[in-house]
Coordinates of C-alpha atoms and ligand atoms in Angstrom, one line a residue:
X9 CA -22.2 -61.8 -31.0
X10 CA -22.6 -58.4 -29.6
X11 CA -19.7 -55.7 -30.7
X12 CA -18.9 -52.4 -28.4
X13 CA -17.9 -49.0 -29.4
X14 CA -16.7 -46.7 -26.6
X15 CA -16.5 -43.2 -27.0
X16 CA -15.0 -41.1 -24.3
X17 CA -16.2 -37.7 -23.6
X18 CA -19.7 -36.6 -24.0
X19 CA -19.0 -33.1 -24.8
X20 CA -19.7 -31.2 -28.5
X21 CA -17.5 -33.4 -30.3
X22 CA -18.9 -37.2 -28.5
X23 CA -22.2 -36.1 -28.2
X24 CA -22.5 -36.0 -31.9
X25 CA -20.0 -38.8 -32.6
X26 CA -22.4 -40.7 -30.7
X27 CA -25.8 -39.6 -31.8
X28 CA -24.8 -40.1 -35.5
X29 CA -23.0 -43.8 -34.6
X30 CA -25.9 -45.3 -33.2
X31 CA -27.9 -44.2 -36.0
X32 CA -25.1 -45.9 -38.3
X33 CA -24.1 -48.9 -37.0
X34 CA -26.7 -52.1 -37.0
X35 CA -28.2 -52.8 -33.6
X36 CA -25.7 -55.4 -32.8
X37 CA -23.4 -52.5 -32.0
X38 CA -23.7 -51.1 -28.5
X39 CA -22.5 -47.7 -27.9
X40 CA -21.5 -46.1 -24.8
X41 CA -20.6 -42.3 -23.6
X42 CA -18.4 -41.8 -20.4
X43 CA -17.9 -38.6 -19.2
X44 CA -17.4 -37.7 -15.5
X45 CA -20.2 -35.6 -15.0
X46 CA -23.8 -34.4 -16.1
X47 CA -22.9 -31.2 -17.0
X48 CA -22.9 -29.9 -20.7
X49 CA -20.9 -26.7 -20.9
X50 CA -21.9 -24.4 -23.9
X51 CA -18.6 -23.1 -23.7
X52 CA -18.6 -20.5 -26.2
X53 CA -20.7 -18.6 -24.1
X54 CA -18.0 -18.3 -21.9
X55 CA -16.7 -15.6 -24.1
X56 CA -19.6 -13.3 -23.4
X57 CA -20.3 -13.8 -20.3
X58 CA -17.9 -11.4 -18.9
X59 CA -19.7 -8.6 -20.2
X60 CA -23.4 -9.8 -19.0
X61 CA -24.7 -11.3 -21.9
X62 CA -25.3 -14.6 -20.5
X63 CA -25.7 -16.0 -17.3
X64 CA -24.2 -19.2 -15.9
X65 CA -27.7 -20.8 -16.1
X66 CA -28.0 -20.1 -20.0
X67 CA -24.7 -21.7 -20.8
X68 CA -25.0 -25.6 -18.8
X69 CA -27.6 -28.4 -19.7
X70 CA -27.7 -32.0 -18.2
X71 CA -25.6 -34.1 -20.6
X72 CA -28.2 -36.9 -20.7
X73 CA -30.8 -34.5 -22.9
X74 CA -28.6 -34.5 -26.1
X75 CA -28.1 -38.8 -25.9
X76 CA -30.0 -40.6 -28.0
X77 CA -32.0 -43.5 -27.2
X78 CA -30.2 -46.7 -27.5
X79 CA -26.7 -45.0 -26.4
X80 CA -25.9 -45.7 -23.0
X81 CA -24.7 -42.9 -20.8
X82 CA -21.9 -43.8 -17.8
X83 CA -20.8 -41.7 -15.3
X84 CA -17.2 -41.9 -14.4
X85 CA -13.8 -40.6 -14.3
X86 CA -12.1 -42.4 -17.1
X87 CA -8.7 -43.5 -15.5
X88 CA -6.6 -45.0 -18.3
X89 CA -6.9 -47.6 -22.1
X90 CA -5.3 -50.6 -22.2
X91 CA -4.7 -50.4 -26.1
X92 CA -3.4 -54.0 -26.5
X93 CA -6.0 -55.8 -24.0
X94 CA -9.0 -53.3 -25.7
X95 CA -9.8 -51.8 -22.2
X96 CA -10.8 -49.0 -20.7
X97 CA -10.4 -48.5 -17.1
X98 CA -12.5 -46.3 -14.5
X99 CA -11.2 -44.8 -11.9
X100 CA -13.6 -46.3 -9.6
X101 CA -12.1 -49.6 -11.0
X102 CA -14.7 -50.5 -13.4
X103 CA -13.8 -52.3 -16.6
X104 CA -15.2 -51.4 -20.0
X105 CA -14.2 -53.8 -23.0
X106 CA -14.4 -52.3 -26.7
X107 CA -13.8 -53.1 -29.9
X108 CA -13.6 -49.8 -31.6
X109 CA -13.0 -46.5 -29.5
X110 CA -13.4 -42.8 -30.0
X111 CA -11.5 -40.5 -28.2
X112 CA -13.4 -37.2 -28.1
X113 CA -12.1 -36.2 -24.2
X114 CA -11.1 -32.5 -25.5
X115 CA -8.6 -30.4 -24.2
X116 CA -8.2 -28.0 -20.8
X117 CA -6.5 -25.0 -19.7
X118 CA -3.9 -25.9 -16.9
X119 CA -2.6 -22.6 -15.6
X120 CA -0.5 -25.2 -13.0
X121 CA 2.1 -25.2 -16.2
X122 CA 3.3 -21.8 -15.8
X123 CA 5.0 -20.9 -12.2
X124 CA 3.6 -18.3 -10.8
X125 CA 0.5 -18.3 -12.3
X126 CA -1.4 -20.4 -9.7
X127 CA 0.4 -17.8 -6.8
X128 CA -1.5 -15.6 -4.8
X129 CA -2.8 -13.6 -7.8
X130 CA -5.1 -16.5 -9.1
X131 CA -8.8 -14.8 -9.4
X132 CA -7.3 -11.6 -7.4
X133 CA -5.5 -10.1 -10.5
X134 CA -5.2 -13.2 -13.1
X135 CA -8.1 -14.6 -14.5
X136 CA -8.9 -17.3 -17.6
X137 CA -12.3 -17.5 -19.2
X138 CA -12.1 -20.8 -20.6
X139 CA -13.7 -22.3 -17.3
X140 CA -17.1 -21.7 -16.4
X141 CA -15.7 -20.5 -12.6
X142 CA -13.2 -18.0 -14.1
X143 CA -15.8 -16.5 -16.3
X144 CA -17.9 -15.6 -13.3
X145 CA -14.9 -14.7 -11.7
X146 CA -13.5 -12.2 -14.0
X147 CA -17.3 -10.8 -14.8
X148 CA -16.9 -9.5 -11.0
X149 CA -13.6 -8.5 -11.7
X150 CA -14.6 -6.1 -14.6
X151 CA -17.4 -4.6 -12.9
X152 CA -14.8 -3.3 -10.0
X153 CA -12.0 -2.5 -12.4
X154 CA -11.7 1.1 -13.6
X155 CA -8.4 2.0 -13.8
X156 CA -4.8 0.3 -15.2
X157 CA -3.5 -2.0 -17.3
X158 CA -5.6 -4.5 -18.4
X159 CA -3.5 -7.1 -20.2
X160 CA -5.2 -10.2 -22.5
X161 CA -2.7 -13.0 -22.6
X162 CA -2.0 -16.0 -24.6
X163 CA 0.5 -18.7 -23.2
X164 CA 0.9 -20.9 -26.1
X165 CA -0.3 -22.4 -29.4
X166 CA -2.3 -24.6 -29.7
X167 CA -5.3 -23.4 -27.8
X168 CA -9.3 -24.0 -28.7
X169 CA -10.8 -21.7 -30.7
X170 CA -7.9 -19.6 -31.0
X171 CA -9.6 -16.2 -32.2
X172 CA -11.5 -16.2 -28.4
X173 CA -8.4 -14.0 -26.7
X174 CA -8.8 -11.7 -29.8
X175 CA -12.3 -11.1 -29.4
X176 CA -12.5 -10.9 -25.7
X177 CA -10.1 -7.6 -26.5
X178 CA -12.4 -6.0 -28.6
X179 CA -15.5 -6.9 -26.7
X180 CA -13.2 -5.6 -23.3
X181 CA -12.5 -2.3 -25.6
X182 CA -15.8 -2.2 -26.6
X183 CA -17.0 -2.7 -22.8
X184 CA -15.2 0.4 -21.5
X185 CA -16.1 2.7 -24.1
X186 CA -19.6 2.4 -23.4
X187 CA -18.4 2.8 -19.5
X188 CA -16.5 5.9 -20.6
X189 CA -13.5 4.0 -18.6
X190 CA -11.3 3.6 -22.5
X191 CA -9.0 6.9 -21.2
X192 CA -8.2 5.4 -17.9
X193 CA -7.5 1.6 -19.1
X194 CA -4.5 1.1 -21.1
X195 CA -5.5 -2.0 -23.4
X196 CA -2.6 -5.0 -24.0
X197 CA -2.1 -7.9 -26.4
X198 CA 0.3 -10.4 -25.8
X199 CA 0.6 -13.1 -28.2
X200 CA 3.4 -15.9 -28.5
X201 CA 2.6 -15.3 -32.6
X202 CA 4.2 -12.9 -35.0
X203 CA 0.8 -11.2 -35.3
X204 CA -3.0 -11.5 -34.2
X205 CA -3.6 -14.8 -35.8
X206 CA -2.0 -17.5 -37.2
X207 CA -3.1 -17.2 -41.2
X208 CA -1.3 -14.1 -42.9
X209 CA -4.1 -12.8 -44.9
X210 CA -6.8 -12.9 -41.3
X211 CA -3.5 -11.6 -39.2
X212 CA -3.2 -8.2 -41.2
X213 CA -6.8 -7.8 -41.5
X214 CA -7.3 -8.4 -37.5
X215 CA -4.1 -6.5 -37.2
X216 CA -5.4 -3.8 -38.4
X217 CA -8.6 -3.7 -35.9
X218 CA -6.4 -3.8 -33.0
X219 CA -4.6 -0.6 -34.2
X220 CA -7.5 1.4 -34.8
X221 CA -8.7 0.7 -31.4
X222 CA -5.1 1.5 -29.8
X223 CA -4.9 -1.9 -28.6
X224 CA -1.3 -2.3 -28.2
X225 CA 0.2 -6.1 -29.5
X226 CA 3.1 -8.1 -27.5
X227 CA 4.4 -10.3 -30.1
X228 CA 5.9 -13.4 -29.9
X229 CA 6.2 -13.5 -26.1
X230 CA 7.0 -16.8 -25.0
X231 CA 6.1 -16.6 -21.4
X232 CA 8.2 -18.8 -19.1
X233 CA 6.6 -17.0 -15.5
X234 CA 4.4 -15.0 -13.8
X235 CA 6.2 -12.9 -11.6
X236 CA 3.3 -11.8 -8.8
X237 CA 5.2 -9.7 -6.8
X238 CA 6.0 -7.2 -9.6
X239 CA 2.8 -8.5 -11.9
X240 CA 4.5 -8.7 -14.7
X241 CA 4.7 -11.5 -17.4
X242 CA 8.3 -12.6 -18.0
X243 CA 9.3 -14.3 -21.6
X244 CA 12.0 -16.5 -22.1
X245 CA 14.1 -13.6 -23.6
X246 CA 13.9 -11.8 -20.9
X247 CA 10.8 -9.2 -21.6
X248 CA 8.4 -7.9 -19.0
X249 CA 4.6 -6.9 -19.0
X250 CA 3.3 -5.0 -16.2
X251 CA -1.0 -5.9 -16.0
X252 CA -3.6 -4.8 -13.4
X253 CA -5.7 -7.1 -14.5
X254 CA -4.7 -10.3 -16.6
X255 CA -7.2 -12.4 -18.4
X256 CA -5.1 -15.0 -19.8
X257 CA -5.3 -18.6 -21.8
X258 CA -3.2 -20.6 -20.1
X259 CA -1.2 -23.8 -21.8
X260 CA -4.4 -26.0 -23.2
X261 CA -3.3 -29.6 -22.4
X262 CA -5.6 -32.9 -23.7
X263 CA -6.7 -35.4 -21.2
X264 CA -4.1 -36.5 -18.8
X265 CA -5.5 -39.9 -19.3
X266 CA -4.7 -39.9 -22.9
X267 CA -0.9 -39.8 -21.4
X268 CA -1.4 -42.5 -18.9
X269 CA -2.1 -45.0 -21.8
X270 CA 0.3 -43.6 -24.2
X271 CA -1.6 -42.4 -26.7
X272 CA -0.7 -39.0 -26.9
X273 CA 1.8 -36.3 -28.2
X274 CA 3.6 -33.7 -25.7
X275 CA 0.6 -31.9 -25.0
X276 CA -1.7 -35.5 -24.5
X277 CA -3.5 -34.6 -27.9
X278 CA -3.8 -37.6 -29.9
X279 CA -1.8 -38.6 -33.0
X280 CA -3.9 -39.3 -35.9
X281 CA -4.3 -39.4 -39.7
X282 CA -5.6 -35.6 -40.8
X283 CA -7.8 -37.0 -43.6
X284 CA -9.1 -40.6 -41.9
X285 CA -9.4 -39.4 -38.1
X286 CA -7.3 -43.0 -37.0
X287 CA -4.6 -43.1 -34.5
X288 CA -1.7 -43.7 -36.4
X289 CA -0.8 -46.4 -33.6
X290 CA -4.2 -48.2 -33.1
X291 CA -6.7 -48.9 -36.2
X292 CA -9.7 -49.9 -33.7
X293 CA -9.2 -46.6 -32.3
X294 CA -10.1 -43.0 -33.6
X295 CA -9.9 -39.2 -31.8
X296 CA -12.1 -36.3 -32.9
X297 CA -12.9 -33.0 -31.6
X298 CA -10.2 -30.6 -29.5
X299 CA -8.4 -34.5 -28.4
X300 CA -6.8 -35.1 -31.9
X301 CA -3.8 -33.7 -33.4
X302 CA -5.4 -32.1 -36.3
X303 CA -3.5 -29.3 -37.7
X304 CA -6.6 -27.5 -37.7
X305 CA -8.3 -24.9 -35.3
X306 CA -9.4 -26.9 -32.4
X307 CA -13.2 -25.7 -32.4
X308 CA -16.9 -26.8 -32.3
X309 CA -17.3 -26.2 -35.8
X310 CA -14.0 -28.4 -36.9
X311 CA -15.5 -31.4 -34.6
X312 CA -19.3 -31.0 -36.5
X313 CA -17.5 -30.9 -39.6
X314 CA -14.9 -33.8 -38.9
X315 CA -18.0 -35.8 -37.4
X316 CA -19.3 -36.5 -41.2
X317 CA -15.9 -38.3 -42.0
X318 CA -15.3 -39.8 -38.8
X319 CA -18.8 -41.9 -39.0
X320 CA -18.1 -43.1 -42.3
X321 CA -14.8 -44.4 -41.2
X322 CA -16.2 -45.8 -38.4
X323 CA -19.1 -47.8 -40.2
X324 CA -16.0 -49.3 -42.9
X325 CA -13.3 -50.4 -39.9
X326 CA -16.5 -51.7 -38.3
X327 CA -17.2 -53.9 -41.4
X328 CA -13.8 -54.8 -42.3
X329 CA -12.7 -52.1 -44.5
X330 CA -10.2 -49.6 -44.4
X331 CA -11.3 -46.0 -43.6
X332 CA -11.5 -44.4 -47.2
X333 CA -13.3 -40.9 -46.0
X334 CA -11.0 -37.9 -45.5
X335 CA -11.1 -34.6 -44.0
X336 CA -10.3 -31.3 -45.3
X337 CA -9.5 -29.4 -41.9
X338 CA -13.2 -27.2 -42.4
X339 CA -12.9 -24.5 -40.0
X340 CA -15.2 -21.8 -39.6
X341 CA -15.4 -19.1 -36.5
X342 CA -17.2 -15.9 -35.9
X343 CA -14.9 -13.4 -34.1
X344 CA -16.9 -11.2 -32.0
X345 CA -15.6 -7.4 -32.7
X346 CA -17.8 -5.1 -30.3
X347 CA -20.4 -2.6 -31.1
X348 CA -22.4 -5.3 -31.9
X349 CA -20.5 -6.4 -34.9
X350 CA -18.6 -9.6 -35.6
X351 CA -16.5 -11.1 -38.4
X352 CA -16.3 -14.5 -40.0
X353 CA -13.9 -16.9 -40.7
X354 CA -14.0 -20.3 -42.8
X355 CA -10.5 -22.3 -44.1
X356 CA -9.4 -25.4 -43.9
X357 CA -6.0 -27.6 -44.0
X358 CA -5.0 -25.7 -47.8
X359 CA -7.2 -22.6 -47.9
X360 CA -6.5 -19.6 -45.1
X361 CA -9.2 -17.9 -44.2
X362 CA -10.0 -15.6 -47.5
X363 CA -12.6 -12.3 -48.0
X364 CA -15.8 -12.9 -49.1
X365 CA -19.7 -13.9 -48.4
X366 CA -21.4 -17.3 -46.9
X367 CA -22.6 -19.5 -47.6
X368 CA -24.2 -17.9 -50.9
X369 CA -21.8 -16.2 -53.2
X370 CA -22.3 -12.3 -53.6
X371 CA -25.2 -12.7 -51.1
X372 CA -24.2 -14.3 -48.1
X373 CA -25.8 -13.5 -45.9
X374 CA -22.9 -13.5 -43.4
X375 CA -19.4 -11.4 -44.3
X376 CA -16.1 -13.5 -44.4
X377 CA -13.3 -11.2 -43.0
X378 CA -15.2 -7.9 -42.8
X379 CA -17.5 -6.8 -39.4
X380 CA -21.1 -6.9 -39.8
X381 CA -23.9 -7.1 -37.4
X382 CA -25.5 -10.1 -39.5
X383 CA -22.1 -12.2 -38.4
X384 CA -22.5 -10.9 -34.7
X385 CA -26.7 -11.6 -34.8
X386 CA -25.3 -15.5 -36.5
X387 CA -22.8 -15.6 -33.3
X388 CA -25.9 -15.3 -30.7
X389 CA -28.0 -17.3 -33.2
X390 CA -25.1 -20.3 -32.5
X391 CA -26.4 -21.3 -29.1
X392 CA -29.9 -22.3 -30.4
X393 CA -28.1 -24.0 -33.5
X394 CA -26.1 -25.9 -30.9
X395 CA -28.5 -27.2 -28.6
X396 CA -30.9 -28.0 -31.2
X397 CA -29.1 -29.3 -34.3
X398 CA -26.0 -29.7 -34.0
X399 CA -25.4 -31.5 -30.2
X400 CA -28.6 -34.3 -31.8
X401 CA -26.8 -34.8 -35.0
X402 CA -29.6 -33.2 -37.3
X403 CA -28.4 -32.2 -40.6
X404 CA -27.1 -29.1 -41.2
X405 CA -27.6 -27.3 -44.8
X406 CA -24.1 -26.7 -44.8
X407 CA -21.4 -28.9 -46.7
X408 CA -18.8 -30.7 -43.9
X409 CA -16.4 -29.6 -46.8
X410 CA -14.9 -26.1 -47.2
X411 CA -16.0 -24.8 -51.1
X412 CA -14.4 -21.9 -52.7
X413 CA -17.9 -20.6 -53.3
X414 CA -18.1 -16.7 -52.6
X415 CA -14.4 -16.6 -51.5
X416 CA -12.2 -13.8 -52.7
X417 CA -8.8 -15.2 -53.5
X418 CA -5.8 -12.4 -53.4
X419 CA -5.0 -11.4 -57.4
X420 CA -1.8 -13.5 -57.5
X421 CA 1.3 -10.8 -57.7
X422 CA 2.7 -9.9 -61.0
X423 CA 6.7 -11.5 -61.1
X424 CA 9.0 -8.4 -61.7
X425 CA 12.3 -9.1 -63.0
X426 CA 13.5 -8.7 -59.5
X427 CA 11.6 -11.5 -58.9
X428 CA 12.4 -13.8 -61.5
Ligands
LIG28 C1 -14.2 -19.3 -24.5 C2 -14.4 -20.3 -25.6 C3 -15.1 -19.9 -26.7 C4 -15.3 -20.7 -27.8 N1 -15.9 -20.3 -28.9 C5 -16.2 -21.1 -30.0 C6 -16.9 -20.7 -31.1 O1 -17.3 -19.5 -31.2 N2 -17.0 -21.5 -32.2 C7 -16.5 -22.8 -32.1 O2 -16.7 -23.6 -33.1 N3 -15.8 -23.3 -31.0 C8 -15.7 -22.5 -29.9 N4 -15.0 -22.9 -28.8 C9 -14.4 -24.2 -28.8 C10 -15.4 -25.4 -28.6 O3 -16.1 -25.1 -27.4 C11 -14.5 -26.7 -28.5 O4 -13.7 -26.8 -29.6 C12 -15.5 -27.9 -28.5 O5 -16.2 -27.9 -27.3 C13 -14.6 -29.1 -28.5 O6 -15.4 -30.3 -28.3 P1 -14.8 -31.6 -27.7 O7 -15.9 -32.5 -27.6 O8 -13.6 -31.9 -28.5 O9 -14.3 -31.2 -26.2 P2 -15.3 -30.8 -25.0 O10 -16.5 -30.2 -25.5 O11 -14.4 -30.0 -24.1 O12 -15.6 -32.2 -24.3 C14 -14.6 -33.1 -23.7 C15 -15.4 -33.9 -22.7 O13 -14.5 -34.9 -22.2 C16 -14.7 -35.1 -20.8 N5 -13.5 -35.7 -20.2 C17 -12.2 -35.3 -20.3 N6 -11.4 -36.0 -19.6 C18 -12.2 -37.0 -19.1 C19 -11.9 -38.1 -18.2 N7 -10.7 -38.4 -17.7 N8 -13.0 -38.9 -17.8 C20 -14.2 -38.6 -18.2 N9 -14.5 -37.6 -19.0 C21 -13.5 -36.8 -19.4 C22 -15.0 -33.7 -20.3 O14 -15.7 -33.7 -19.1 C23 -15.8 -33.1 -21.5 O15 -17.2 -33.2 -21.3 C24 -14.8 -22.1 -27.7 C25 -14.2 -22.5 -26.6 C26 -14.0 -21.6 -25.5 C27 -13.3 -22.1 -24.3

């Protein structure tokens, strides 16, 4: 008798779930994709295109060119799971029965969670760049902007890949320079952390970027409003930012569908096991990619590297065994710094992100924590890496693992008797 494994969401993280699960599971497994459109969104392209690099064309490819043969492909507009009756419901009203799922449906910015934000201001003076829409928006919006306060924004924690608002700043500071606009544009960063980034030994180092380039930092600013009559930002204790401009991230939410059927947390991400990838309420169902929990980054290069374990443990609950593979939390980001430099990043769950070369120790090529142009050149490099291994499933020479190989540990600090 014929089994069927569901995945929902044919974006970076289902694509590959599913080109690697066909290839796994015996033929009398059938595997289905549902996602509501046919559009593929490279979305870290969204970052740069802003500032011209790309165009809207570069960045979108039909969905159906990265799904294997043997997979099939449905359209729709996936409503609700019936957990208990092993169901997933359309919203058109069609009826899909599984017997193992994968939830790989993401997570969005909803800028309807903040009052104000959605007012009058929305794409005059507030934009986001995490849609394709408001990255063409706000690439108009630069071009006419000369003059003011231009403000970079981050509602709250957690959103995907969380060193993009970072970046955008430099590349924005960058951007002006070259436009000889840096004098008349006063340049703020308002984070709800107690520094740029969320790992100590990254935050000082990032810390330090944003200083040299008189980029001024808002620190743990929890906004509750937007007040559009004033444009300002107002925190819940009380503090106001004045912007001309505001490129913000709004509150990053997982599929409201994921609610619907109860499967999720507060902010519709779902619960699972770190290590095995398994909702800790349903063992025939799994979430990878920006959807589950994971106290990791939520990034494209977490979901690649979390696809290695999730297949094995796929392949055992599909034979009868428990789910034995476990992931580390491998993270690794380049953070576009302007001029045509970038830095890299790699940690997982245990290790924050450390100083150091990769993937070859002393040689790299790439830089961890330091700006280099070979880091910036391996950011463009990424798109053709995407589209052609990584989105198919081809191997990668790169462990899924995060090795200490070329890292730089801190010296541990001497105890003084103070200490002691
Ligand atoms: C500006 C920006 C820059 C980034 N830069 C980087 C970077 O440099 N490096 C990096 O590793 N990552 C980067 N990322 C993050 C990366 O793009 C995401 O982490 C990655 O795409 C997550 O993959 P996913 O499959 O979990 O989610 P997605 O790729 O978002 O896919 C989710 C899919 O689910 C579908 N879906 C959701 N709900 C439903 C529903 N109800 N019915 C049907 N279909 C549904 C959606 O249509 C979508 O196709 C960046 C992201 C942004 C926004």
């Amino acid at each position: 008798m014929s089994k069927h494994l569901i995945v929902l969401g044919a974006g970076t993280a289902g694509t590959m779930a599913a080109n690697r699960l066909r290839r796994a599971l015996p033929a009398s497994w059938s595997v289905t994709v549902v996602d509501r459109d046919d559009e593929h969104l490279y979305q870290p392209g969204l970052l740069l295109l802003p500032f011209g690099t790309y165009r809207p064309e570069q960045l979108v490819r039909s969905r159906h060119a990265f799904v294997a043969d043997g997979i099939e492909l449905l359209a729709g507009e996936v409503d609700r799971v019936d957990a208990t009756a092993r169901t997933v419901h359309l919203s058109d009203g069609r009826e899909l029965a599984y017997d193992l799922l994968v939830i790989a449906s993401g997570t969005s910015p909803r800028p309807d969670q903040t009052p104000g934000m959605l007012g009058p201001l929305w794409r005059q003076s507030i934009f986001d760049f995490y849609t394709l829409d408001g990255a063409v928006a706000l690439r108009d919006a630069l071009a006419r902007f000369d003059r003011g306060r231009l403000v970079v924004h981050v509602t709250d924690m957690p959103i995907k890949c969380p060193v993009a608002p970072l970046e955008f700043t430099f590349l924005a500071e960058s951007w002006l320079r070259a436009r000889e606009l840096r004098d008349t544009v006063e340049l703020v960063y308002v984070t709800p952390l107690p520094g740029a980034f969320t790992k100590p030994i990254a935050s000082e180092r990032l810390g330090r970027l944003l200083e040299e380039r008189k980029i001024a930092v808002e620190p743990d600013f929890l906004v509750e409003s937007v007040d559009p009559e004033a444009k300002e930002l107002v925190s819940y204790d009380e503090r106001r930012v004045a912007f001309d401009l505001l490129v913000t991230v709004p509150l990053n939410m997982g599929a409201d569908f994921v609610a619907r059927s109860g499967l999720g947390n507060e902010l519709n991400h779902v619960p699972v096991d770190k290590g095995t990838l398994q909702s800790k309420a349903f063992p025939n169902i799994f979430a990878v990619g920006d959807a589950a929990d994971l106290p990791t980054s939520k990034a494209g290069s977490v979901a690649h590297f979390a696809v290695d374990v999730l297949v094995e443990n796929v392949v055992a609950v599909s034979e009868g065994r428990p789910p034995t593979a476990r992931f580390d939390g491998h993270a690794n980001c380049f953070i576009e710094s302007g001029d045509g430099k970038a830095l890299l990043i790699d940690f997982n769950y245990d290790t924050e992100p450390l100083p150091g070369t990769y993937p070859l120790p002393g040689i790299g090529p790439l830089r961890l924590l330091t700006e280099s142009r070979a880091n910036h050149v391996g950011k463009l490099a990424f798109r053709w890496v995407y589209w052609n291994v990584l989105l198919p499933g081809r191997p990668m020479p790169l462990p899924s693992h995060m090795t200490m190989a070329g890292k730089k540990p801190p010296a541990p600090q001497k105890a003084t008797t103070a200490q002691m």
